[in-house]
C-alpha cells in the first residue's frame, strides 16, 4: 500500500477539507491501495506550497494565486485537480447602509486585506458595475475576518474576502439583514478558490498510481449546474435583500 502525505490548506481542518476525511473514514483510499496521511502546515516553516517545494509533502491544497506567484519564480509546482469548482469569496454587507450592488461601495468603508490581488479584484468589481473604484474607502482588516455583527456595530460598511459558504454564516444578525454576493456572480473572472497540487517530480516519477486513484463521482454525489455571468440590468435592485441572480 502506497503511503501519501497530503498537506491541508489551513492550520486546522475546516469544512473545505471535509471530503478528504470522509474518503478516509469510508475506506475509499484503502480501496485504491493508498495509505493517506492528512496533515497541517506549521506556519513557522512555510505554507503548503513551501512543503511541496521542499518535497516534505506529496500533495497539498492551496489557493491558485499563491501557485501563480511560485510558478513565476520558476518553482516546479503544479495543480492537478480543483477542490472548489467556483470562487468562495464574497462581498458582504448589511441592510440600511445604502449598498445594494457593487458600485454602491464607492464612498463606503470596505474592510479587507488590501493585498495587490485583493485591491485589484475590488477595483474590478466596482468598475465593472459602473462605480468609481478610487472612491472606495479601504479599511485594512489584515487577516481578521469581520462578521456581519462587526458591520452592524459600525466597524465598516461592508467586507470583501469572506467565504459565502462559511464566513457568511457566522454572526448573530438575522438572515434578512444580510446581503452576500459571491464574486463570481457580480463580475469576477471565474476561478477555483483552492487546488490540489504537487511537485512536478512527483508526477514524473510515479504518475500511474495517482492517476489510477483519481476520485470518481459516486452515486448520490451532489452536482452544481454551471452559473451564468451576472446581468445587473435584469436584477431587481429595489429589493436590497435579494442576491444577484446567477
XYZ file of C-alpha atoms in Angstrom:
246
model
C 0.000 0.000 0.000
C 1.463 3.357 -1.048
C 1.849 6.000 1.661
C 0.897 9.543 0.616
C 1.166 12.662 2.749
C -1.435 15.321 1.912
C -0.926 18.805 3.368
C -4.233 20.561 4.017
C -4.878 24.232 3.253
C -5.300 25.668 6.728
C -3.790 25.462 10.195
C -6.528 23.075 11.269
C -9.204 21.065 9.451
C -12.186 23.140 8.348
C -15.225 22.373 6.150
C -13.243 22.747 2.926
C -11.242 19.643 3.845
C -14.222 17.527 4.875
C -14.173 15.404 1.719
C -10.673 14.122 2.450
C -11.730 12.900 5.889
C -14.937 11.360 4.557
C -12.939 9.456 1.931
C -10.600 8.129 4.612
C -13.370 7.152 7.029
C -15.293 5.327 4.296
C -12.255 3.405 3.159
C -12.013 4.874 -0.340
C -8.256 5.430 -0.092
C -7.757 1.866 1.069
C -9.821 0.611 -1.852
C -7.364 2.380 -4.160
C -4.353 0.888 -2.382
C -3.364 4.139 -0.696
C -2.438 4.954 2.886
C -3.191 8.685 3.085
C -1.763 10.824 5.874
C -3.661 14.111 6.296
C -1.522 16.806 7.886
C -1.497 20.555 8.509
C 1.294 23.029 7.985
C 3.472 24.668 10.606
C 3.297 28.355 9.595
C 6.724 28.884 11.095
C 8.104 26.601 8.387
C 6.020 27.882 5.489
C 2.709 27.321 3.748
C 1.587 24.186 1.913
C 3.418 25.161 -1.270
C 6.649 25.562 0.685
C 6.274 21.997 1.973
C 5.700 20.776 -1.582
C 8.727 22.705 -2.854
C 10.904 21.016 -0.195
C 9.361 17.614 -1.062
C 8.090 17.267 2.529
C 4.560 16.505 1.341
C 3.368 14.536 -1.671
C 0.255 16.558 -2.382
C -1.211 19.719 -0.929
C -4.121 22.136 -1.085
C -3.554 25.821 -1.811
C -5.154 28.891 -3.428
C -4.290 29.466 -7.102
C -2.827 32.952 -6.630
C -0.044 31.564 -4.449
C 0.743 28.904 -7.038
C 0.968 31.546 -9.776
C 3.491 33.538 -7.735
C 5.707 30.499 -7.252
C 5.406 29.462 -10.909
C 6.527 32.970 -11.875
C 9.585 32.403 -9.677
C 10.366 29.222 -11.605
C 9.353 26.727 -8.924
C 8.310 23.323 -10.372
C 4.934 23.125 -8.650
C 1.681 22.286 -10.427
C -2.036 21.866 -9.808
C -3.635 18.546 -10.705
C -7.220 18.994 -9.546
C -9.721 21.566 -8.291
C -11.005 21.297 -4.736
C -13.582 24.069 -5.183
C -15.255 24.371 -8.552
C -16.093 28.037 -8.082
C -14.858 31.024 -6.104
C -15.738 31.100 -2.417
C -15.027 34.794 -1.863
C -17.860 37.264 -1.475
C -18.752 40.832 -0.661
C -20.924 41.075 2.410
C -22.846 43.987 3.884
C -25.971 44.635 5.919
C -29.216 46.409 5.116
C -29.551 50.083 5.874
C -26.132 51.115 4.508
C -27.322 52.117 1.041
C -25.316 49.333 -0.573
C -27.414 47.343 -2.990
C -24.822 46.462 -5.631
C -21.018 46.690 -6.117
C -20.955 50.246 -7.474
C -22.555 51.444 -4.226
C -19.276 50.680 -2.429
C -17.935 53.998 -3.738
C -17.721 56.328 -0.767
C -18.256 53.461 1.684
C -15.803 51.750 4.058
C -14.815 48.308 2.768
C -12.907 46.062 5.187
C -10.496 43.520 3.678
C -6.863 42.512 3.460
C -5.533 45.009 0.868
C -3.042 42.752 -0.882
C -2.280 43.573 -4.541
C -4.676 40.803 -5.582
C -7.367 41.999 -3.177
C -7.140 45.597 -4.342
C -7.228 44.579 -7.994
C -10.312 42.412 -7.547
C -12.189 45.062 -5.564
C -11.409 47.682 -8.197
C -12.561 45.325 -10.948
C -15.865 44.514 -9.251
C -16.743 48.138 -8.580
C -15.673 49.366 -12.030
C -17.460 46.512 -13.810
C -20.707 47.703 -12.247
C -20.105 51.314 -13.313
C -18.779 52.572 -9.994
C -15.678 54.591 -9.096
C -13.095 52.253 -7.518
C -10.990 55.212 -6.390
C -13.844 56.312 -4.135
C -13.910 53.079 -2.120
C -12.579 53.706 1.402
C -10.261 50.836 2.363
C -10.322 49.576 5.943
C -7.232 47.426 6.406
C -8.529 44.360 8.262
C -5.314 42.384 7.797
C -6.030 38.715 8.408
C -9.037 39.477 10.568
C -12.355 38.340 9.118
C -15.141 40.720 10.118
C -18.614 39.284 10.658
C -21.981 40.877 9.994
C -22.112 41.702 13.697
C -18.932 43.766 13.290
C -20.532 45.590 10.364
C -23.681 46.232 12.365
C -21.579 47.722 15.180
C -20.075 50.215 12.725
C -16.538 48.902 12.158
C -17.078 49.099 8.390
C -19.888 49.260 5.853
C -19.009 46.063 4.010
C -16.389 43.344 3.795
C -14.610 41.630 0.932
C -12.955 38.213 1.036
C -15.328 36.363 3.350
C -16.400 32.957 2.069
C -20.079 32.741 1.195
C -20.012 29.056 2.100
C -18.617 29.595 5.582
C -17.828 33.055 6.947
C -21.091 34.466 5.642
C -22.911 32.107 8.020
C -21.220 33.471 11.136
C -22.635 36.124 13.436
C -25.979 36.616 15.091
C -27.556 39.150 12.727
C -30.838 37.836 11.256
C -30.608 36.434 7.735
C -32.936 39.093 6.319
C -30.419 41.784 7.359
C -27.501 40.196 5.496
C -26.507 40.836 1.888
C -23.954 38.392 0.499
C -22.741 38.486 -3.107
C -20.391 35.722 -4.322
C -17.800 37.409 -6.519
C -18.410 35.099 -9.473
C -21.990 36.354 -9.563
C -21.031 40.035 -9.691
C -18.457 40.164 -12.455
C -15.283 38.500 -11.185
C -13.371 36.197 -13.545
C -14.186 32.594 -12.741
C -11.577 30.730 -10.725
C -11.157 27.866 -8.268
C -10.597 29.032 -4.697
C -8.462 26.007 -3.807
C -6.491 23.494 -5.840
C -4.830 20.163 -5.176
C -1.265 20.088 -6.425
C 2.174 18.602 -6.151
C 5.783 18.869 -7.276
C 6.495 18.154 -10.943
C 8.966 15.454 -9.944
C 6.219 13.582 -8.109
C 4.150 13.361 -11.280
C 7.125 12.392 -13.424
C 8.322 9.729 -11.006
C 5.116 7.855 -10.234
C 2.215 9.159 -12.319
C 0.281 5.894 -12.790
C -0.738 5.044 -9.190
C -2.083 8.533 -8.577
C -3.847 8.747 -11.910
C -5.487 5.383 -11.302
C -6.712 6.513 -7.893
C -8.232 9.802 -9.021
C -11.639 10.272 -7.351
C -14.615 9.320 -9.486
C -18.191 10.527 -8.997
C -20.151 8.220 -6.740
C -23.856 7.571 -6.658
C -25.601 10.431 -4.926
C -22.709 12.877 -5.327
C -24.136 16.422 -5.493
C -23.514 18.340 -8.681
C -23.946 22.079 -9.074
C -25.003 23.274 -12.516
C -22.773 25.969 -14.017
C -23.881 29.511 -13.337
C -24.116 32.288 -15.888
C -22.417 35.693 -15.670
C -24.440 38.328 -13.804
C -26.898 40.565 -15.588
C -27.284 43.555 -13.322
C -29.796 45.245 -15.621
C -32.218 42.379 -15.076
C -31.741 42.267 -11.299
C -34.484 43.846 -9.213
C -32.242 46.189 -7.243
C -35.267 47.592 -5.456
C -35.073 44.591 -3.156
C -31.901 45.148 -1.081
C -32.034 41.705 0.488
C -32.058 39.927 -2.855
C -28.916 38.330 -4.211
C -27.923 38.866 -7.788
C -29.311 36.064 -9.927
C -26.881 33.596 -11.418
